[in-house]
Amino acid sequence: MNNKEKLRKAGLRPTKQRMIIADILLDGINRHFTAEILQNEINSSGNSMSIATIYNCLKKFRNCGLIKQIESSKDTAIFDTNINQHHHFLDEETGELIDIENDEVNLRKLPEIPQGYLNNGVEVLIKIKKQI
Amino acid sequence: MNNKEKLRKAGLRPTKQRMIIADILLDGINRHFTAEILQNEINSSGNSMSIATIYNCLKKFRNCGLIKQIESSKDTAIFDTNINQHHHFLDEETGELIDIENDEVNLRKLPEIPQGYLNNGVEVLIKIKKQI
DNA sequence: TTTTACTTTAAAATCGTTCTAAACTACTTG
DNA sequence: CAAGTAGTTTAGAACGATTTTAAAGTAAAA
Ligand SMILES: [Mn+2]
Ligand SMILES: [Mn+2]
Ligand SMILES: [Zn+2]
Ligand SMILES: [Zn+2]
């Protein structure tokens, strides 16, 4: 399935801008990135795009499940092209995130979900620190 | 140990402002809060304080281990008076966080820490969603 | 082809947070 | 106690990420 079809299937109009972003993000390679990093890649690809459009697209892509947004306390939103359930190492000093595939983690015991709620995904974050 | 002693032991001068915050935060009750929520509580207690001072104090308290800051992708920093290692439920709709005590979670298998790094704490986040 | 709804954009606005620099205060030393 | 000094508080400005605005542009529908 090509990117135009992926966008259509997600219910998004395949505009020029969304296609440029899809060509960069939906290449099957897993990466973590910010809006600014993406803008640099767009520029490097010979295109250019308003930062508002980049944020608009990222929000649409996220809401459609084409990308994920990572729960981390950085001021800057970090997105992830790995949409499979998985986990992360986080170097709090640098903010660097490293994927942990889902089968690398196994939970023996989980708490009961609060009344009236459903489990909507478990994320394990392993904070790491450079050895001195 | 009273709050003045706690601050001294943490290496912090017990200023008027830090004592006001300590009286609110260090009462043994576990809660999650933002700088703005704390400012409202300070105001309700009949005191007032510059927002810069509140941020200064929270940073000092965090660095001394008197409180923790939670890894969340919200724009607003969330602090936690529960300084024991523990985990959270997160309602992504509302941003509400609920504590999970450490012994409620048990990991059967953890991935190998990357070369040159040390494990600096494991956090489990269980995303939850209101039942419809 | 015309109409409609959706999208993009530059620029302004917003919002949480940090910085600045001057006034203030806790602690130290004499 | 009386300076001295190092750390702290503050209002307001600045900052940086993100969102809003409103006008122009484009994709899809009729
Ligand atoms: Mn923040
Ligand atoms: Mn943010
Ligand atoms: Zn990832
Ligand atoms: Zn907590």
mmCIF file of C-alpha atoms (C1' of nucleotides) and ligand atoms in Angstrom:
data_model
loop_
_atom_site.group_PDB
_atom_site.id
_atom_site.type_symbol
_atom_site.label_atom_id
_atom_site.label_comp_id
_atom_site.label_asym_id
_atom_site.label_seq_id
_atom_site.Cartn_x
_atom_site.Cartn_y
_atom_site.Cartn_z
ATOM 1 C CA MET A 1 0.000 0.000 0.000
ATOM 2 C CA ASN A 2 1.424 3.338 -1.021
ATOM 3 C CA ASN A 3 1.289 6.473 1.074
ATOM 4 C CA LYS A 4 -1.633 7.990 -0.783
ATOM 5 C CA GLU A 5 -3.671 4.886 -0.031
ATOM 6 C CA LYS A 6 -2.515 4.905 3.597
ATOM 7 C CA LEU A 7 -3.736 8.471 4.014
ATOM 8 C CA ARG A 8 -7.039 7.731 2.299
ATOM 9 C CA LYS A 9 -7.550 4.654 4.452
ATOM 10 C CA ALA A 10 -6.894 6.780 7.513
ATOM 11 C CA GLY A 11 -9.584 9.192 6.380
ATOM 12 C CA LEU A 12 -7.137 11.968 5.508
ATOM 13 C CA ARG A 13 -7.059 13.903 2.277
ATOM 14 C CA PRO A 14 -3.753 13.229 0.564
ATOM 15 C CA THR A 15 -2.631 16.831 0.263
ATOM 16 C CA LYS A 16 0.795 17.795 -1.047
ATOM 17 C CA GLN A 17 1.977 18.573 2.477
ATOM 18 C CA ARG A 18 0.702 15.334 4.003
ATOM 19 C CA MET A 19 2.323 13.348 1.218
ATOM 20 C CA ILE A 20 5.672 15.021 1.857
ATOM 21 C CA ILE A 21 5.442 14.129 5.536
ATOM 22 C CA ALA A 22 4.187 10.612 4.825
ATOM 23 C CA ASP A 23 7.118 10.037 2.471
ATOM 24 C CA ILE A 24 9.480 10.907 5.289
ATOM 25 C CA LEU A 25 7.741 9.197 8.190
ATOM 26 C CA LEU A 26 6.055 6.135 6.749
ATOM 27 C CA ASP A 27 9.140 4.416 5.347
ATOM 28 C CA GLY A 28 9.011 1.579 7.876
ATOM 29 C CA ILE A 29 11.992 2.798 9.853
ATOM 30 C CA ASN A 30 11.334 3.358 13.542
ATOM 31 C CA ARG A 31 12.340 6.724 14.815
ATOM 32 C CA HIS A 32 11.667 9.309 17.507
ATOM 33 C CA PHE A 33 11.432 12.922 16.410
ATOM 34 C CA THR A 34 10.156 16.381 17.225
ATOM 35 C CA ALA A 35 8.255 18.813 15.005
ATOM 36 C CA GLU A 36 11.478 20.751 14.534
ATOM 37 C CA ILE A 37 13.487 17.681 13.502
ATOM 38 C CA LEU A 38 10.779 16.850 10.985
ATOM 39 C CA GLN A 39 10.849 20.396 9.616
ATOM 40 C CA ASN A 40 14.592 20.063 9.073
ATOM 41 C CA GLU A 41 14.055 16.821 7.186
ATOM 42 C CA ILE A 42 11.352 18.443 5.077
ATOM 43 C CA ASN A 43 13.761 21.247 4.245
ATOM 44 C CA SER A 44 16.537 18.764 3.443
ATOM 45 C CA SER A 45 14.201 16.986 1.059
ATOM 46 C CA GLY A 46 13.945 20.192 -0.937
ATOM 47 C CA ASN A 47 10.497 21.091 0.336
ATOM 48 C CA SER A 48 9.283 23.551 2.941
ATOM 49 C CA MET A 49 6.260 23.824 5.128
ATOM 50 C CA SER A 50 4.781 26.103 7.734
ATOM 51 C CA ILE A 51 5.397 24.925 11.285
ATOM 52 C CA ALA A 52 1.630 25.215 11.902
ATOM 53 C CA THR A 53 1.014 22.734 9.111
ATOM 54 C CA ILE A 54 3.595 20.379 10.563
ATOM 55 C CA TYR A 55 1.837 20.456 13.920
ATOM 56 C CA ASN A 56 -1.540 20.041 12.220
ATOM 57 C CA CYS A 57 -0.333 17.015 10.290
ATOM 58 C CA LEU A 58 1.368 15.402 13.249
ATOM 59 C CA LYS A 59 -1.816 15.722 15.288
ATOM 60 C CA LYS A 60 -3.896 14.230 12.463
ATOM 61 C CA PHE A 61 -1.406 11.422 11.902
ATOM 62 C CA ARG A 62 -1.378 10.697 15.619
ATOM 63 C CA ASN A 63 -5.138 10.670 15.912
ATOM 64 C CA CYS A 64 -5.341 8.281 12.973
ATOM 65 C CA GLY A 65 -2.779 5.958 14.514
ATOM 66 C CA LEU A 66 -0.182 6.498 11.787
ATOM 67 C CA ILE A 67 2.311 7.654 14.433
ATOM 68 C CA LYS A 68 2.398 7.780 18.233
ATOM 69 C CA GLN A 69 3.286 10.496 20.687
ATOM 70 C CA ILE A 70 5.535 9.521 23.560
ATOM 71 C CA GLU A 71 4.745 10.109 27.216
ATOM 72 C CA SER A 72 7.877 11.826 28.399
ATOM 73 C CA SER A 73 8.313 14.976 30.405
ATOM 74 C CA LYS A 74 10.274 16.943 27.844
ATOM 75 C CA ASP A 75 8.866 20.368 26.969
ATOM 76 C CA THR A 76 9.030 19.393 23.342
ATOM 77 C CA ALA A 77 6.596 16.823 22.043
ATOM 78 C CA ILE A 78 8.288 13.645 20.831
ATOM 79 C CA PHE A 79 6.677 11.480 18.196
ATOM 80 C CA ASP A 80 7.391 7.875 17.287
ATOM 81 C CA THR A 81 6.956 6.089 13.991
ATOM 82 C CA ASN A 82 6.934 2.748 15.812
ATOM 83 C CA ILE A 83 3.220 2.262 16.327
ATOM 84 C CA ASN A 84 3.497 -1.242 17.766
ATOM 85 C CA GLN A 85 3.105 -1.469 21.506
ATOM 86 C CA HIS A 86 6.630 -1.159 22.844
ATOM 87 C CA HIS A 87 8.673 0.359 25.638
ATOM 88 C CA HIS A 88 11.583 2.753 26.050
ATOM 89 C CA PHE A 89 14.871 3.367 27.708
ATOM 90 C CA LEU A 90 15.213 7.044 28.586
ATOM 91 C CA ASP A 91 18.469 8.837 29.317
ATOM 92 C CA GLU A 92 17.118 11.680 31.409
ATOM 93 C CA GLU A 93 20.301 13.705 30.946
ATOM 94 C CA THR A 94 20.107 13.860 27.169
ATOM 95 C CA GLY A 95 16.461 12.990 26.547
ATOM 96 C CA GLU A 96 17.556 10.136 24.268
ATOM 97 C CA LEU A 97 14.959 7.390 23.829
ATOM 98 C CA ILE A 98 15.738 3.829 22.777
ATOM 99 C CA ASP A 99 13.052 1.341 21.784
ATOM 100 C CA ILE A 100 12.440 -1.809 23.771
ATOM 101 C CA GLU A 101 10.454 -4.334 21.802
ATOM 102 C CA ASN A 102 7.345 -5.576 23.500
ATOM 103 C CA ASP A 103 8.578 -9.138 23.968
ATOM 104 C CA GLU A 104 11.642 -7.899 25.870
ATOM 105 C CA VAL A 105 9.395 -7.056 28.809
ATOM 106 C CA ASN A 106 7.151 -9.411 30.694
ATOM 107 C CA LEU A 107 4.848 -8.455 33.510
ATOM 108 C CA ARG A 108 4.221 -11.038 36.204
ATOM 109 C CA LYS A 109 1.625 -9.013 38.042
ATOM 110 C CA LEU A 110 -0.525 -6.033 37.138
ATOM 111 C CA PRO A 111 -2.762 -4.034 39.462
ATOM 112 C CA GLU A 112 -6.512 -4.072 39.082
ATOM 113 C CA ILE A 113 -7.808 -1.366 36.732
ATOM 114 C CA PRO A 114 -9.893 1.205 38.649
ATOM 115 C CA GLN A 115 -13.682 0.784 38.584
ATOM 116 C CA GLY A 116 -15.270 2.163 35.446
ATOM 117 C CA TYR A 117 -12.051 2.182 33.439
ATOM 118 C CA LEU A 118 -10.503 -0.009 30.777
ATOM 119 C CA ASN A 119 -6.846 -0.853 30.263
ATOM 120 C CA ASN A 120 -5.702 1.202 27.288
ATOM 121 C CA GLY A 121 -2.053 0.142 27.089
ATOM 122 C CA VAL A 122 0.894 -0.496 29.366
ATOM 123 C CA GLU A 123 4.138 1.401 28.885
ATOM 124 C CA VAL A 124 7.339 0.593 30.679
ATOM 125 C CA LEU A 125 9.967 3.303 30.917
ATOM 126 C CA ILE A 126 13.439 2.325 32.035
ATOM 127 C CA LYS A 127 15.408 5.372 33.036
ATOM 128 C CA ILE A 128 19.083 4.941 32.347
ATOM 129 C CA LYS A 129 22.168 6.898 33.258
ATOM 130 C CA LYS A 130 25.602 7.009 31.642
ATOM 131 C CA GLN A 131 28.142 5.049 33.609
ATOM 132 C CA ILE A 132 30.891 7.241 35.079
ATOM 133 C CA MET B 1 11.025 15.616 62.333
ATOM 134 C CA ASN B 2 9.386 18.958 61.622
ATOM 135 C CA ASN B 3 9.514 20.756 58.297
ATOM 136 C CA LYS B 4 12.258 23.154 59.344
ATOM 137 C CA GLU B 5 14.460 20.188 60.193
ATOM 138 C CA LYS B 6 13.520 18.445 56.952
ATOM 139 C CA LEU B 7 14.606 21.478 54.940
ATOM 140 C CA ARG B 8 17.838 21.838 56.920
ATOM 141 C CA LYS B 9 18.612 18.154 56.463
ATOM 142 C CA ALA B 10 18.042 18.562 52.736
ATOM 143 C CA GLY B 11 20.542 21.420 52.695
ATOM 144 C CA LEU B 12 17.928 24.101 52.091
ATOM 145 C CA ARG B 13 17.563 27.301 54.080
ATOM 146 C CA PRO B 14 14.188 27.281 55.762
ATOM 147 C CA THR B 15 12.918 30.544 54.337
ATOM 148 C CA LYS B 16 9.402 31.801 54.942
ATOM 149 C CA GLN B 17 8.373 30.764 51.423
ATOM 150 C CA ARG B 18 9.879 27.276 51.618
ATOM 151 C CA MET B 19 8.183 26.696 54.956
ATOM 152 C CA ILE B 20 4.806 27.684 53.504
ATOM 153 C CA ILE B 21 5.295 25.186 50.674
ATOM 154 C CA ALA B 22 6.657 22.499 52.977
ATOM 155 C CA ASP B 23 3.627 22.890 55.248
ATOM 156 C CA ILE B 24 1.392 22.203 52.268
ATOM 157 C CA LEU B 25 3.385 19.455 50.559
ATOM 158 C CA LEU B 26 5.124 17.527 53.316
ATOM 159 C CA ASP B 27 2.060 16.455 55.271
ATOM 160 C CA GLY B 28 2.456 12.791 54.381
ATOM 161 C CA ILE B 29 -0.466 12.761 51.972
ATOM 162 C CA ASN B 30 0.378 11.606 48.448
ATOM 163 C CA ARG B 31 -0.723 13.942 45.725
ATOM 164 C CA HIS B 32 -0.016 15.016 42.177
ATOM 165 C CA PHE B 33 -0.007 18.729 41.453
ATOM 166 C CA THR B 34 1.144 21.476 39.131
ATOM 167 C CA ALA B 35 2.805 24.777 40.011
ATOM 168 C CA GLU B 36 -0.526 26.493 39.452
ATOM 169 C CA ILE B 37 -2.436 24.133 41.750
ATOM 170 C CA LEU B 38 0.166 24.739 44.429
ATOM 171 C CA GLN B 39 -0.136 28.494 43.985
ATOM 172 C CA ASN B 40 -3.889 28.216 44.499
ATOM 173 C CA GLU B 41 -3.320 26.258 47.703
ATOM 174 C CA ILE B 42 -0.807 28.837 48.875
ATOM 175 C CA ASN B 43 -3.368 31.554 48.237
ATOM 176 C CA SER B 44 -6.082 29.558 50.018
ATOM 177 C CA SER B 45 -3.805 29.237 53.040
ATOM 178 C CA GLY B 46 -3.795 33.029 53.311
ATOM 179 C CA ASN B 47 -0.322 33.439 51.846
ATOM 180 C CA SER B 48 0.923 34.498 48.455
ATOM 181 C CA MET B 49 4.048 33.909 46.475
ATOM 182 C CA SER B 50 5.570 34.791 43.136
ATOM 183 C CA ILE B 51 5.208 32.065 40.535
ATOM 184 C CA ALA B 52 8.987 32.277 39.986
ATOM 185 C CA THR B 53 9.531 31.415 43.641
ATOM 186 C CA ILE B 54 7.144 28.494 43.378
ATOM 187 C CA TYR B 55 9.090 27.114 40.430
ATOM 188 C CA ASN B 56 12.387 27.769 42.226
ATOM 189 C CA CYS B 57 11.199 25.903 45.295
ATOM 190 C CA LEU B 58 9.758 22.987 43.380
ATOM 191 C CA LYS B 59 13.027 22.555 41.531
ATOM 192 C CA LYS B 60 15.010 22.677 44.787
ATOM 193 C CA PHE B 61 12.623 20.279 46.501
ATOM 194 C CA ARG B 62 12.835 17.925 43.548
ATOM 195 C CA ASN B 63 16.611 18.014 43.418
ATOM 196 C CA CYS B 64 16.747 17.287 47.145
ATOM 197 C CA GLY B 65 14.393 14.348 46.776
ATOM 198 C CA LEU B 66 11.617 15.904 48.852
ATOM 199 C CA ILE B 67 9.235 15.542 45.888
ATOM 200 C CA LYS B 68 9.354 13.918 42.452
ATOM 201 C CA GLN B 69 8.479 15.142 39.011
ATOM 202 C CA ILE B 70 6.428 12.846 36.845
ATOM 203 C CA GLU B 71 7.317 11.834 33.290
ATOM 204 C CA SER B 72 4.246 12.890 31.383
ATOM 205 C CA SER B 73 3.819 14.423 27.984
ATOM 206 C CA LYS B 74 1.551 17.156 29.300
ATOM 207 C CA ASP B 75 2.734 20.695 28.683
ATOM 208 C CA THR B 76 2.425 21.423 32.372
ATOM 209 C CA ALA B 77 4.928 19.892 34.767
ATOM 210 C CA ILE B 78 3.332 17.528 37.273
ATOM 211 C CA PHE B 79 4.902 16.939 40.662
ATOM 212 C CA ASP B 80 4.311 14.123 43.122
ATOM 213 C CA THR B 81 4.659 14.074 46.888
ATOM 214 C CA ASN B 82 4.946 10.281 46.809
ATOM 215 C CA ILE B 83 8.708 9.869 46.658
ATOM 216 C CA ASN B 84 8.701 6.087 46.956
ATOM 217 C CA GLN B 85 9.255 4.216 43.725
ATOM 218 C CA HIS B 86 5.781 3.627 42.356
ATOM 219 C CA HIS B 87 3.774 3.564 39.166
ATOM 220 C CA HIS B 88 0.731 5.282 37.682
ATOM 221 C CA PHE B 89 -2.531 4.858 35.945
ATOM 222 C CA LEU B 90 -3.079 7.672 33.466
ATOM 223 C CA ASP B 91 -6.410 8.743 32.019
ATOM 224 C CA GLU B 92 -5.168 10.359 28.825
ATOM 225 C CA GLU B 93 -8.472 12.162 28.318
ATOM 226 C CA THR B 94 -8.348 14.084 31.570
ATOM 227 C CA GLY B 95 -4.681 13.810 32.510
ATOM 228 C CA GLU B 96 -5.665 12.282 35.842
ATOM 229 C CA LEU B 97 -2.936 10.209 37.497
ATOM 230 C CA ILE B 98 -3.567 7.503 40.090
ATOM 231 C CA ASP B 99 -0.791 5.913 42.115
ATOM 232 C CA ILE B 100 0.062 2.244 41.807
ATOM 233 C CA GLU B 101 2.131 1.060 44.728
ATOM 234 C CA ASN B 102 5.362 -0.624 43.808
ATOM 235 C CA ASP B 103 4.336 -4.074 45.048
ATOM 236 C CA GLU B 104 1.274 -4.051 42.803
ATOM 237 C CA VAL B 105 3.543 -4.524 39.796
ATOM 238 C CA ASN B 106 5.968 -7.342 39.190
ATOM 239 C CA LEU B 107 8.267 -7.668 36.239
ATOM 240 C CA ARG B 108 9.120 -11.147 35.046
ATOM 241 C CA LYS B 109 11.578 -10.103 32.404
ATOM 242 C CA LEU B 110 13.511 -6.909 31.762
ATOM 243 C CA PRO B 111 15.644 -6.103 28.723
ATOM 244 C CA GLU B 112 19.386 -5.758 28.999
ATOM 245 C CA ILE B 113 20.501 -2.215 29.813
ATOM 246 C CA PRO B 114 22.463 -0.712 26.880
ATOM 247 C CA GLN B 115 26.277 -0.846 27.063
ATOM 248 C CA GLY B 116 27.741 1.926 29.182
ATOM 249 C CA TYR B 117 24.500 2.690 31.000
ATOM 250 C CA LEU B 118 23.054 1.923 34.411
ATOM 251 C CA ASN B 119 19.447 1.218 35.321
ATOM 252 C CA ASN B 120 18.146 4.334 37.015
ATOM 253 C CA GLY B 121 14.575 3.303 37.778
ATOM 254 C CA VAL B 122 11.702 1.507 36.097
ATOM 255 C CA GLU B 123 8.335 3.203 35.695
ATOM 256 C CA VAL B 124 5.201 1.483 34.544
ATOM 257 C CA LEU B 125 2.421 3.595 33.108
ATOM 258 C CA ILE B 126 -0.962 2.007 32.589
ATOM 259 C CA LYS B 127 -3.087 4.111 30.314
ATOM 260 C CA ILE B 128 -6.754 3.844 31.139
ATOM 261 C CA LYS B 129 -9.922 4.978 29.459
ATOM 262 C CA LYS B 130 -13.366 5.642 30.888
ATOM 263 C CA GLN B 131 -15.770 2.848 30.077
ATOM 264 C CA ILE B 132 -18.607 3.948 27.792
ATOM 265 C "C1'" DT C 1 -18.094 23.450 -13.341
ATOM 266 C "C1'" DT C 2 -19.606 25.115 -9.400
ATOM 267 C "C1'" DT C 3 -19.944 24.525 -4.704
ATOM 268 C "C1'" DT C 4 -18.500 22.881 -0.412
ATOM 269 C "C1'" DA C 5 -15.743 21.507 3.131
ATOM 270 C "C1'" DC C 6 -11.241 21.018 4.350
ATOM 271 C "C1'" DT C 7 -6.338 22.639 4.451
ATOM 272 C "C1'" DT C 8 -2.410 25.658 4.483
ATOM 273 C "C1'" DT C 9 -0.143 29.737 5.835
ATOM 274 C "C1'" DA C 10 2.175 33.839 8.096
ATOM 275 C "C1'" DA C 11 1.694 36.165 11.836
ATOM 276 C "C1'" DA C 12 -0.100 37.001 16.254
ATOM 277 C "C1'" DA C 13 -1.381 35.054 20.492
ATOM 278 C "C1'" DT C 14 -1.023 31.921 24.280
ATOM 279 C "C1'" DC C 15 0.932 29.478 27.949
ATOM 280 C "C1'" DG C 16 4.187 27.254 30.905
ATOM 281 C "C1'" DT C 17 8.543 28.189 32.372
ATOM 282 C "C1'" DT C 18 13.027 30.598 32.930
ATOM 283 C "C1'" DC C 19 15.805 34.726 33.185
ATOM 284 C "C1'" DT C 20 17.123 39.311 34.926
ATOM 285 C "C1'" DA C 21 18.524 42.359 38.123
ATOM 286 C "C1'" DA C 22 17.336 44.672 42.143
ATOM 287 C "C1'" DA C 23 15.676 44.257 46.892
ATOM 288 C "C1'" DC C 24 15.681 41.271 50.725
ATOM 289 C "C1'" DT C 25 17.012 37.807 54.334
ATOM 290 C "C1'" DA C 26 19.349 33.879 56.559
ATOM 291 C "C1'" DC C 27 23.452 32.592 58.127
ATOM 292 C "C1'" DT C 28 28.497 33.439 59.266
ATOM 293 C "C1'" DT C 29 32.182 35.724 61.310
ATOM 294 C "C1'" DG C 30 34.180 39.102 64.231
ATOM 295 C "C1'" DC D 1 25.043 41.869 68.645
ATOM 296 C "C1'" DA D 2 27.183 44.079 63.905
ATOM 297 C "C1'" DA D 3 28.723 43.770 59.757
ATOM 298 C "C1'" DG D 4 29.562 41.023 55.792
ATOM 299 C "C1'" DT D 5 28.248 37.581 52.254
ATOM 300 C "C1'" DA D 6 25.977 34.242 50.050
ATOM 301 C "C1'" DG D 7 21.666 32.673 48.977
ATOM 302 C "C1'" DT D 8 16.653 33.921 48.038
ATOM 303 C "C1'" DT D 9 12.587 36.337 46.458
ATOM 304 C "C1'" DT D 10 10.277 39.180 43.265
ATOM 305 C "C1'" DA D 11 7.966 41.637 39.267
ATOM 306 C "C1'" DG D 12 8.312 41.760 34.965
ATOM 307 C "C1'" DA D 13 10.570 40.681 30.661
ATOM 308 C "C1'" DA D 14 11.932 37.054 27.772
ATOM 309 C "C1'" DC D 15 11.692 32.569 25.854
ATOM 310 C "C1'" DG D 16 10.248 28.507 23.260
ATOM 311 C "C1'" DA D 17 6.791 25.258 22.015
ATOM 312 C "C1'" DT D 18 2.405 25.142 20.442
ATOM 313 C "C1'" DT D 19 -2.157 26.993 19.037
ATOM 314 C "C1'" DT D 20 -5.119 30.360 17.080
ATOM 315 C "C1'" DT D 21 -6.570 33.559 13.583
ATOM 316 C "C1'" DA D 22 -8.334 34.712 9.378
ATOM 317 C "C1'" DA D 23 -7.503 34.872 4.676
ATOM 318 C "C1'" DA D 24 -6.083 32.406 0.549
ATOM 319 C "C1'" DG D 25 -5.737 27.914 -1.570
ATOM 320 C "C1'" DT D 26 -7.075 23.064 -2.797
ATOM 321 C "C1'" DA D 27 -9.493 18.517 -2.878
ATOM 322 C "C1'" DA D 28 -13.627 16.283 -3.274
ATOM 323 C "C1'" DA D 29 -18.631 16.369 -4.039
ATOM 324 C "C1'" DA D 30 -22.567 17.739 -6.505
HETATM 325 MN MN MN E 1 7.136 21.854 30.594
HETATM 326 MN MN MN E 2 4.514 20.296 24.884
HETATM 327 ZN ZN ZN E 3 9.700 4.122 20.355
HETATM 328 ZN ZN ZN E 4 2.348 9.235 42.111
#
